[in-house]
CSV table of C-alpha atoms in Angstrom, one decimal:
chain,number,residue,atom,x,y,z
A,27,MET,CA,144.2,121.7,150.6
A,28,ARG,CA,144.7,125.4,150.7
A,29,ARG,CA,141.8,127.8,152.8
A,30,GLN,CA,139.6,129.9,150.4
A,31,ARG,CA,139.6,133.3,152.3
A,32,ARG,CA,136.3,134.6,153.1
A,33,GLN,CA,135.9,138.1,150.8
A,34,ASN,CA,133.7,141.1,152.6
A,35,THR,CA,130.8,142.5,151.1
A,36,ARG,CA,131.4,146.1,149.8
A,37,LEU,CA,128.7,148.2,150.5
A,38,ASN,CA,127.9,151.7,148.4
A,39,LEU,CA,127.2,153.5,151.5
A,40,GLY,CA,126.9,156.7,149.2
A,41,ARG,CA,123.7,156.1,147.6
A,42,ASP,CA,122.4,154.7,150.9
A,43,PRO,CA,119.9,157.8,151.9
A,44,LEU,CA,119.3,155.7,155.0
A,45,GLY,CA,123.1,155.0,155.9
A,46,ALA,CA,123.9,152.3,158.4
A,47,GLY,CA,120.4,151.0,158.5
A,48,VAL,CA,120.3,149.8,155.1
A,49,ALA,CA,124.0,148.4,155.2
A,50,TYR,CA,122.7,146.4,157.7
A,51,SER,CA,120.2,144.8,156.2
A,52,GLN,CA,122.0,144.3,153.0
A,53,SER,CA,124.4,142.8,154.5
A,54,GLY,CA,122.0,140.5,157.0
A,55,PHE,CA,122.3,142.2,159.9
A,56,ASN,CA,119.3,143.4,161.9
A,57,ASP,CA,118.4,146.6,161.7
A,58,LEU,CA,119.1,147.8,165.8
A,59,GLY,CA,118.6,151.2,164.7
A,60,GLY,CA,114.7,150.4,163.4
A,61,LEU,CA,114.2,148.0,165.7
A,62,LEU,CA,114.9,150.8,168.7
A,63,SER,CA,112.9,153.4,167.3
A,64,GLN,CA,110.0,150.9,166.5
A,65,LYS,CA,110.5,149.9,171.0
A,66,ILE,CA,111.0,153.5,171.9
A,67,GLN,CA,107.8,154.9,170.2
A,68,GLU,CA,105.8,152.1,171.5
A,69,GLY,CA,107.6,152.7,174.8
A,70,THR,CA,106.5,156.8,174.5
A,71,ALA,CA,103.2,155.1,173.6
A,72,LYS,CA,102.2,153.4,176.7
A,73,VAL,CA,103.4,155.7,178.9
A,74,ALA,CA,101.1,158.4,177.0
A,75,SER,CA,98.5,155.7,177.5
A,76,PHE,CA,99.4,155.6,181.2
A,77,GLU,CA,99.2,159.1,182.1
A,78,LYS,CA,95.7,159.3,179.7
A,79,GLN,CA,94.5,156.9,182.4
A,80,ARG,CA,96.0,158.4,185.1
A,81,ARG,CA,94.1,162.0,184.0
A,82,ASP,CA,91.0,159.9,183.6
A,83,GLU,CA,90.9,158.1,187.2
A,84,LEU,CA,91.7,161.7,189.1
A,85,LYS,CA,88.9,163.4,187.1
A,86,LEU,CA,86.6,160.7,188.0
A,87,GLU,CA,87.5,160.9,191.8
A,88,GLU,CA,87.4,164.8,190.9
A,89,GLU,CA,83.6,164.5,189.9
A,90,LYS,CA,82.9,162.2,193.5
A,91,ALA,CA,84.4,165.0,195.4
A,92,GLY,CA,82.1,167.5,193.1
A,93,LEU,CA,78.8,165.1,194.3
A,94,MET,CA,80.1,165.4,198.2
A,95,VAL,CA,80.4,168.6,198.8
A,96,GLU,CA,77.1,169.0,197.0
A,97,ASN,CA,75.6,166.5,199.5
A,98,PHE,CA,77.1,167.8,202.1
A,99,MET,CA,76.1,171.3,201.3
A,100,ALA,CA,72.1,169.6,201.0
A,101,ASN,CA,72.8,168.3,204.4
A,102,GLN,CA,73.4,171.4,206.2
A,103,ALA,CA,71.0,173.5,208.1
A,104,GLU,CA,70.2,177.2,206.5
A,105,GLY,CA,72.4,180.0,208.1
A,106,ILE,CA,74.7,177.5,209.7
A,107,ASP,CA,78.0,178.7,210.6
A,108,LEU,CA,80.4,177.1,208.8
A,109,THR,CA,83.5,178.9,210.5
A,110,ALA,CA,82.3,177.2,214.0
A,111,ILE,CA,84.3,174.1,215.5
A,112,PRO,CA,82.2,171.5,214.5
A,113,ASP,CA,80.4,169.4,217.6
A,114,GLU,CA,82.3,166.5,216.7
A,115,ASP,CA,85.8,168.0,217.6
A,116,LYS,CA,85.2,169.2,221.0
A,117,GLY,CA,85.6,166.2,223.0
A,118,MET,CA,89.1,166.0,221.0
A,119,ILE,CA,90.1,169.4,221.8
A,120,THR,CA,88.9,169.2,225.2
A,121,GLU,CA,90.9,166.4,226.0
A,122,PHE,CA,93.9,168.3,224.3
A,123,SER,CA,93.1,171.5,226.5
A,124,MET,CA,93.2,169.6,229.7
A,125,ASN,CA,96.3,167.8,229.1
A,126,GLN,CA,98.1,170.9,228.1
A,127,LYS,CA,96.9,173.0,231.4
A,128,GLN,CA,97.9,170.0,233.1
A,129,ILE,CA,101.0,170.5,232.0
A,130,TYR,CA,100.9,174.4,232.5
A,131,ALA,CA,99.8,173.6,236.0
A,132,ASP,CA,102.5,171.2,236.7
A,133,ALA,CA,105.3,173.0,235.4
A,134,ALA,CA,104.1,176.5,237.9
A,135,GLN,CA,104.2,174.1,240.6
A,136,ALA,CA,107.8,173.1,240.6
A,137,ALA,CA,109.2,176.4,239.0
A,138,GLY,CA,107.5,178.2,242.8
A,139,SER,CA,109.6,175.6,244.6
A,140,MET,CA,113.0,176.8,242.3
A,141,LYS,CA,115.5,179.7,242.7
A,142,ALA,CA,114.6,182.7,240.8
A,143,GLY,CA,117.0,182.3,237.6
A,144,SER,CA,118.4,178.7,237.8
A,145,PRO,CA,118.1,176.9,234.3
A,146,GLU,CA,115.8,174.5,236.3
A,147,LYS,CA,113.1,177.3,237.1
A,148,LEU,CA,113.8,178.6,233.5
A,149,GLU,CA,113.0,175.2,231.9
A,150,GLN,CA,110.0,175.1,233.8
A,151,ILE,CA,109.3,178.4,232.9
A,152,ALA,CA,109.3,177.4,229.1
A,153,ILE,CA,107.3,174.2,229.8
A,154,MET,CA,104.7,176.9,230.9
A,155,LYS,CA,105.4,179.0,228.3
A,156,GLN,CA,105.1,176.2,225.4
A,157,ALA,CA,101.7,174.6,226.7
A,158,ASN,CA,99.7,178.0,226.4
A,159,GLN,CA,101.3,178.4,222.9
A,160,ARG,CA,99.2,175.0,222.0
A,161,LEU,CA,96.3,176.0,223.6
A,162,GLN,CA,96.9,179.3,221.4
A,163,ASN,CA,97.2,177.2,218.0
A,164,VAL,CA,94.4,175.1,218.6
A,165,GLU,CA,92.2,177.8,218.6
A,166,LYS,CA,94.3,180.0,215.9
A,167,GLN,CA,94.4,177.3,213.4
A,168,TYR,CA,90.1,176.5,213.4
A,169,ASN,CA,89.9,179.8,213.2
A,170,ALA,CA,91.8,179.9,210.3
A,171,TRP,CA,90.2,176.0,209.2
A,172,GLY,CA,86.9,177.8,209.4
A,173,GLY,CA,87.5,180.6,207.8
A,174,MET,CA,88.7,178.8,204.7
A,175,ARG,CA,85.9,176.4,205.1
A,176,GLU,CA,83.6,178.8,204.6
A,177,ASP,CA,85.3,180.5,201.3
A,178,TYR,CA,85.3,177.2,200.0
A,179,ILE,CA,82.0,176.2,200.6
A,180,GLN,CA,80.2,179.5,199.0
A,181,ASP,CA,83.0,179.6,196.8
A,182,PHE,CA,81.7,175.7,195.2
A,183,GLN,CA,78.1,177.3,195.4
A,184,SER,CA,78.8,179.8,193.4
A,185,LYS,CA,80.5,178.0,190.7
A,186,ASN,CA,83.7,180.4,191.5
A,187,ILE,CA,86.4,178.0,191.3
A,188,SER,CA,88.8,177.6,188.8
A,189,VAL,CA,88.4,174.3,186.9
A,190,ALA,CA,92.4,175.0,186.6
A,191,ASN,CA,92.8,173.5,190.0
A,192,SER,CA,94.6,170.2,189.9
A,193,SER,CA,92.5,167.2,190.1
A,194,GLY,CA,94.3,166.2,193.5
A,195,ASN,CA,94.0,169.5,195.5
A,196,MET,CA,90.2,169.7,193.8
A,197,ILE,CA,89.8,165.9,195.8
A,198,SER,CA,91.9,166.7,199.4
A,199,ALA,CA,90.5,170.2,199.3
A,200,ALA,CA,86.5,168.4,199.2
A,201,GLY,CA,87.4,165.8,201.9
A,202,ILE,CA,89.2,168.9,204.4
A,203,PHE,CA,86.6,170.8,204.0
A,204,THR,CA,83.9,168.7,204.1
A,205,GLY,CA,85.2,166.8,207.4
A,206,ALA,CA,85.2,163.5,205.2
A,207,GLN,CA,89.0,163.8,206.1
A,208,GLN,CA,89.5,162.8,209.9
A,209,ARG,CA,91.0,165.2,212.1
A,210,SER,CA,93.5,165.0,214.5
A,211,PHE,CA,96.5,167.0,216.7
A,212,ASP,CA,100.5,166.9,217.1
A,213,GLU,CA,101.2,167.4,220.1
A,214,ASP,CA,102.2,170.8,218.8
A,215,GLY,CA,98.5,171.5,218.6
A,216,ASN,CA,98.4,171.4,214.8
A,217,ILE,CA,95.8,170.3,213.3
A,218,MET,CA,96.1,166.9,211.1
A,219,PHE,CA,93.7,166.0,208.0
A,220,THR,CA,94.2,162.1,207.4
A,221,ASP,CA,92.5,160.5,204.3
A,222,ALA,CA,91.1,157.2,203.5
A,223,SER,CA,94.9,155.8,202.1
A,224,GLY,CA,95.8,156.9,205.2
A,225,ASN,CA,97.4,160.5,203.5
A,226,ILE,CA,98.2,163.5,206.6
A,227,THR,CA,97.9,167.1,205.4
A,228,ARG,CA,99.2,169.7,207.8
A,229,MET,CA,96.8,172.4,208.6
A,230,SER,CA,100.1,175.0,207.1
A,231,ASP,CA,100.3,172.4,204.1
A,232,ILE,CA,96.4,172.9,202.5
A,233,LYS,CA,96.3,174.8,199.4
A,234,GLN,CA,92.9,176.2,199.1
A,235,PRO,CA,91.7,176.1,195.1
A,236,PHE,CA,92.4,179.3,193.4
A,237,GLU,CA,89.2,181.4,192.1
A,238,LYS,CA,88.4,181.9,188.5
A,239,ALA,CA,90.2,185.2,187.4
A,240,TRP,CA,86.9,187.4,187.0
A,241,LYS,CA,88.3,190.5,186.6
A,242,GLN,CA,90.6,190.1,184.2
A,243,GLY,CA,88.0,187.8,181.6
A,244,ASP,CA,85.7,190.8,181.9
A,245,GLN,CA,88.1,192.8,180.3
A,246,ILE,CA,89.4,190.8,177.5
A,247,ASN,CA,85.4,189.6,177.1
A,248,GLU,CA,85.1,193.6,177.0
A,249,ALA,CA,88.0,194.0,174.6
A,250,MET,CA,86.0,191.2,172.1
A,251,MET,CA,83.2,192.9,172.1
A,252,GLU,CA,84.7,196.1,171.0
A,253,LEU,CA,86.6,193.9,168.1
A,254,TYR,CA,83.2,193.0,167.2
A,255,SER,CA,81.3,196.1,167.4
A,256,GLY,CA,84.0,198.2,165.6
A,257,GLY,CA,83.7,196.3,162.6
A,258,GLU,CA,87.1,196.7,161.4
A,259,LYS,CA,89.7,193.8,160.7
A,260,LEU,CA,93.0,193.6,162.8
A,261,ASP,CA,96.3,194.6,160.9
A,262,ASP,CA,100.1,194.6,161.5
A,263,THR,CA,99.8,198.0,163.7
A,264,THR,CA,96.8,197.4,165.8
A,265,ARG,CA,97.8,193.7,166.3
A,266,PRO,CA,101.1,194.2,168.5
A,267,TYR,CA,98.9,196.6,170.6
A,268,LEU,CA,96.0,194.3,171.1
A,269,ARG,CA,98.4,191.8,172.2
A,270,ASN,CA,100.3,193.7,174.3
A,271,LYS,CA,96.8,194.8,176.5
A,272,PHE,CA,96.1,191.1,176.9
A,273,SER,CA,100.0,190.3,178.1
A,274,ARG,CA,99.4,193.1,180.8
A,275,LEU,CA,95.8,191.4,182.0
A,276,ILE,CA,97.9,187.9,182.3
A,277,ASP,CA,100.6,189.4,184.4
A,278,ASN,CA,97.9,191.4,186.5
A,279,ALA,CA,96.5,187.8,187.1
A,280,GLY,CA,99.1,186.1,188.5
A,281,VAL,CA,100.4,182.5,187.9
A,282,GLU,CA,96.7,181.5,188.9
A,283,GLY,CA,95.0,183.9,187.3
A,284,LEU,CA,96.7,182.7,184.3
A,285,GLN,CA,95.3,179.3,184.6
A,286,SER,CA,91.6,180.0,185.1
A,287,LEU,CA,92.1,182.8,182.0
A,288,ALA,CA,93.5,179.5,179.7
A,289,PHE,CA,90.6,176.9,180.8
A,290,ASP,CA,87.4,178.9,182.9
A,291,LYS,CA,85.1,179.6,179.9
A,292,MET,CA,85.2,183.7,181.0
A,293,VAL,CA,85.1,184.7,177.2
A,294,GLY,CA,82.6,184.4,174.9
A,295,ASN,CA,81.4,181.4,177.3
A,296,GLU,CA,84.4,179.6,175.8
A,297,SER,CA,87.6,178.6,177.4
A,298,PHE,CA,91.0,179.0,175.0
A,299,PHE,CA,92.8,175.8,176.0
A,300,SER,CA,90.3,172.1,176.3
A,301,GLU,CA,90.2,169.9,179.1
A,302,GLU,CA,92.7,167.5,177.2
A,303,GLU,CA,95.5,170.2,177.1
A,304,LYS,CA,95.3,170.7,181.2
A,305,GLU,CA,98.4,168.4,181.3
A,306,ILE,CA,100.5,172.0,180.8
A,307,LEU,CA,99.6,172.8,183.6
A,308,GLU,CA,102.0,170.6,185.9
A,309,SER,CA,104.9,172.7,184.2
A,310,LEU,CA,103.7,174.7,186.7
A,311,ASP,CA,103.6,172.9,189.5
A,312,THR,CA,107.0,173.7,190.9
A,313,SER,CA,108.7,174.8,194.0
A,314,ASP,CA,111.9,175.6,191.6
A,315,PRO,CA,111.6,180.0,190.8
A,316,GLU,CA,113.5,179.8,187.7
A,317,ALA,CA,111.8,176.0,186.0
A,318,LEU,CA,108.6,178.7,187.3
A,319,ILE,CA,109.0,181.5,185.1
A,320,THR,CA,110.4,179.7,182.0
A,321,ALA,CA,107.0,177.7,182.4
A,322,LYS,CA,104.9,180.7,182.9
A,323,LYS,CA,106.6,182.7,179.8
A,324,GLN,CA,105.9,179.7,177.7
A,325,PHE,CA,102.2,179.1,178.9
A,326,LYS,CA,101.7,182.9,178.7
A,327,GLU,CA,102.9,182.9,174.8
A,328,GLN,CA,101.0,179.7,174.0
A,329,LEU,CA,97.4,182.0,175.9
A,330,LEU,CA,98.5,184.8,174.0
A,331,ASP,CA,98.6,183.0,170.4
A,332,LYS,CA,94.7,181.4,171.3
A,333,MET,CA,93.5,184.8,172.6
A,334,MET,CA,94.9,186.5,169.4
A,335,ASN,CA,93.4,184.1,167.1
A,336,VAL,CA,89.7,184.7,168.7
A,337,ALA,CA,90.5,188.3,168.6
A,338,ASP,CA,91.6,188.1,164.8
A,339,GLN,CA,87.9,185.8,164.3
A,340,GLN,CA,85.9,188.7,166.3
A,341,ALA,CA,87.3,191.3,164.4
A,342,ASP,CA,86.6,189.3,160.9
A,343,ASN,CA,83.2,188.7,161.8
A,344,GLY,CA,82.5,192.5,163.0
A,345,PHE,CA,84.0,193.1,159.8
A,346,ASN,CA,81.9,191.3,157.9
A,347,LYS,CA,78.2,192.2,159.6
A,348,LYS,CA,79.1,195.5,158.9
A,349,GLN,CA,79.6,195.2,155.7
A,350,ALA,CA,76.7,193.2,155.6
A,351,ALA,CA,74.9,195.7,156.9
A,352,ASN,CA,76.0,198.6,154.6
A,353,ARG,CA,75.1,196.4,151.9
A,354,GLN,CA,71.8,196.1,153.1
A,355,VAL,CA,71.4,200.5,154.2
A,356,GLN,CA,72.2,200.6,150.6
A,357,GLY,CA,69.3,198.4,149.2
A,358,PRO,CA,68.2,197.1,145.8
A,359,LYS,CA,70.9,200.0,144.0
A,360,ASN,CA,73.7,197.4,144.5
A,361,GLU,CA,71.3,194.1,143.8
A,362,GLY,CA,72.5,193.6,140.6
A,363,LEU,CA,76.2,194.5,141.1
A,364,ASN,CA,76.0,192.0,144.3
A,365,TRP,CA,74.3,189.7,141.9
A,366,LEU,CA,77.4,189.9,138.9
A,367,GLU,CA,79.8,189.2,141.6
A,368,SER,CA,78.4,186.1,143.4
A,369,ASN,CA,78.1,184.7,139.9
A,370,LYS,CA,81.7,185.8,138.9
A,371,ALA,CA,83.5,182.5,138.4
A,372,PHE,CA,80.5,181.8,136.1
A,373,PHE,CA,81.4,184.2,134.1
A,374,ASN,CA,85.4,183.7,133.7
A,375,GLN,CA,84.2,180.3,132.5
A,376,TYR,CA,82.6,181.5,129.5
A,377,ARG,CA,84.1,185.1,129.0
A,378,PRO,CA,85.4,185.5,125.1
A,379,GLY,CA,88.8,184.3,124.8
A,380,THR,CA,89.2,181.9,127.2
A,381,VAL,CA,90.9,178.6,126.2
A,382,ASP,CA,89.8,175.2,127.7
A,383,PRO,CA,92.9,174.0,129.3
A,384,ILE,CA,92.7,170.2,128.4
A,385,SER,CA,91.2,170.7,124.5
A,386,GLY,CA,93.3,173.5,124.8
A,387,LYS,CA,90.3,175.1,122.6
A,388,GLN,CA,87.9,178.2,122.5
A,389,ALA,CA,85.8,178.1,125.7
A,390,GLY,CA,84.6,181.3,125.1
A,391,ASN,CA,80.4,181.2,125.0
A,392,PRO,CA,79.1,184.7,125.0
A,393,ASP,CA,75.1,182.7,124.5
A,394,GLN,CA,75.9,181.0,127.7
A,395,ILE,CA,76.8,184.5,129.0
A,396,ALA,CA,73.6,186.6,127.9
A,397,SER,CA,71.4,183.4,128.8
A,398,LYS,CA,72.4,184.0,132.6
A,399,LEU,CA,72.4,187.5,132.3
A,400,ASN,CA,68.8,186.7,131.4
A,401,GLU,CA,68.5,185.0,134.7
A,402,TYR,CA,68.7,188.0,137.1
A,403,VAL,CA,67.5,190.9,134.3
A,404,SER,CA,63.9,189.3,133.1
A,405,SER,CA,62.8,190.1,136.6
A,406,LYS,CA,63.5,193.4,136.3
A,407,GLY,CA,61.6,193.7,133.1
A,408,PHE,CA,64.6,193.5,131.0
A,409,GLY,CA,66.0,191.4,128.5
A,410,VAL,CA,69.3,190.7,126.9
A,411,ARG,CA,70.9,189.2,123.6
A,412,TYR,CA,73.8,188.6,122.2
A,413,ASN,CA,74.5,191.1,118.9
A,414,PRO,CA,77.5,189.2,117.4
A,415,LYS,CA,78.1,192.1,114.7
A,416,ASN,CA,79.7,194.8,117.1
A,417,LYS,CA,80.2,191.9,120.2
A,418,GLN,CA,77.8,193.3,122.4
A,419,TYR,CA,75.4,192.1,124.9
A,420,VAL,CA,72.3,194.1,124.1
A,421,LEU,CA,70.0,195.3,127.0
A,422,LEU,CA,66.3,195.5,126.1
A,423,ASN,CA,62.7,196.7,127.5
A,424,SER,CA,61.1,193.9,127.7
A,425,LYS,CA,57.8,195.7,129.0
A,426,ALA,CA,58.0,197.1,125.1
A,427,LYS,CA,56.2,195.4,122.3
A,428,GLN,CA,58.0,193.2,120.2
A,429,GLY,CA,60.9,195.0,118.3
A,430,TYR,CA,62.1,196.9,120.9
A,431,GLY,CA,65.3,198.8,120.5
A,432,SER,CA,68.3,198.8,122.9
A,433,VAL,CA,67.9,201.3,125.7
A,434,ARG,CA,71.2,202.7,124.5
A,435,GLY,CA,69.7,203.3,121.3
A,436,GLU,CA,70.6,202.2,117.8
A,437,GLY,CA,74.1,203.3,116.0
A,438,GLN,CA,74.9,205.0,112.6
A,439,ASP,CA,74.6,201.7,110.7
A,440,GLY,CA,71.4,200.7,112.4
A,441,SER,CA,72.6,198.3,115.1
A,442,LEU,CA,71.3,198.3,118.3
A,443,ILE,CA,74.1,199.6,120.9
A,444,GLY,CA,75.3,197.9,124.0
A,445,TYR,CA,77.5,196.6,126.6
A,446,ASN,CA,80.4,194.7,125.7
A,447,TYR,CA,82.1,192.5,128.4
A,448,ASN,CA,84.3,194.0,130.6
A,449,GLU,CA,81.2,196.9,130.9
A,450,LEU,CA,78.5,194.3,131.9
A,451,ASN,CA,78.9,196.4,135.5
A,452,GLN,CA,77.9,199.2,134.5
A,453,MET,CA,74.4,197.3,132.7
A,454,MET,CA,74.4,196.3,136.3
A,455,GLN,CA,74.2,199.8,137.3
A,456,TYR,CA,71.8,201.2,134.5
A,457,ILE,CA,69.5,198.8,136.7
A,458,ASP,CA,69.9,199.1,139.8
A,459,GLN,CA,70.2,202.8,139.8
A,460,LEU,CA,65.9,202.3,138.3
């Protein structure tokens, strides 16, 4: 029996806007591209969720660290010298000092019986210098740590520490400067700090939390207030100059100041970036100079965009306030015109010649317009009626007796003279001037 040749199904890919994905589906294959895309999206979502959980956990630990600092300050006697060596460290320092002095004495004794200039004597002299250097190192490092500790506690009390500091840095600093982390020395007299997890930070590796960029923040505040007080909107001429001014202020603040200006509530008691956007700061935590320059430039441009948005809003608010004040100073002179402007949509709806877009019929209704005008003019001692003969709105003095005439008089044919639809603003000006 002759075997029947299997015929391939020809696919019209030219009409398939999705390309191979649809081709696979038509031929019975799985859409591997779509499945892969779905898996990638799911993986991305899991990573994002994990990162958020990690940031939330760090933020909680940071808040706990803050409470630890507050408790530390509450338990300190008033006027305590934070730069002084803690009592609990004095025994450790004494032991280290005695060891180094013994090393020095032993080396000095050995060197005394050796030939001057000999390698052996030079070696002992080097040991003596090293022991002396270790003792000096302990003293210098405790002085440095005490100064940093005092600055940190004072900044914490005055709420001068920037919220842009990383959670990890804030947690570490709280433990180091409150004494929660265990202190010890290495053989060269360098202070080491060990946290509860066994992580060691050397004195030279401590990252002091940076302060808020108050100077630049105050200058930006002043610029924003000047925009509001000036009462003028920004335009294509003034906007680039203001952006350049903000750019110079940011540059003067440095990398840490850039972060502070973005996240600390120093301008109008608000921040330009939200807490949820702090992950952007991770790009600045790099030792690669080129990567840091690129990250700083991108972050700076985003901050400038947000600053200019606020500046535009401040200028608009100032402009609106100035216009409102001008109208208030002018008083009732523009009251009628303002009322007419506020009801512009109504008058446009019923103006002469208006056609209903759905029915195609005439929608203009002069009686509706006259009725609306009476809502306002009646409170001013006037009335309005529509004269279909000359297609005018006649302004009447309602304080006169019945049969009163138009405020504009009568024409030669005896009809009352009024205002046509395009002259309603003149009617309001007449009332405003009284």
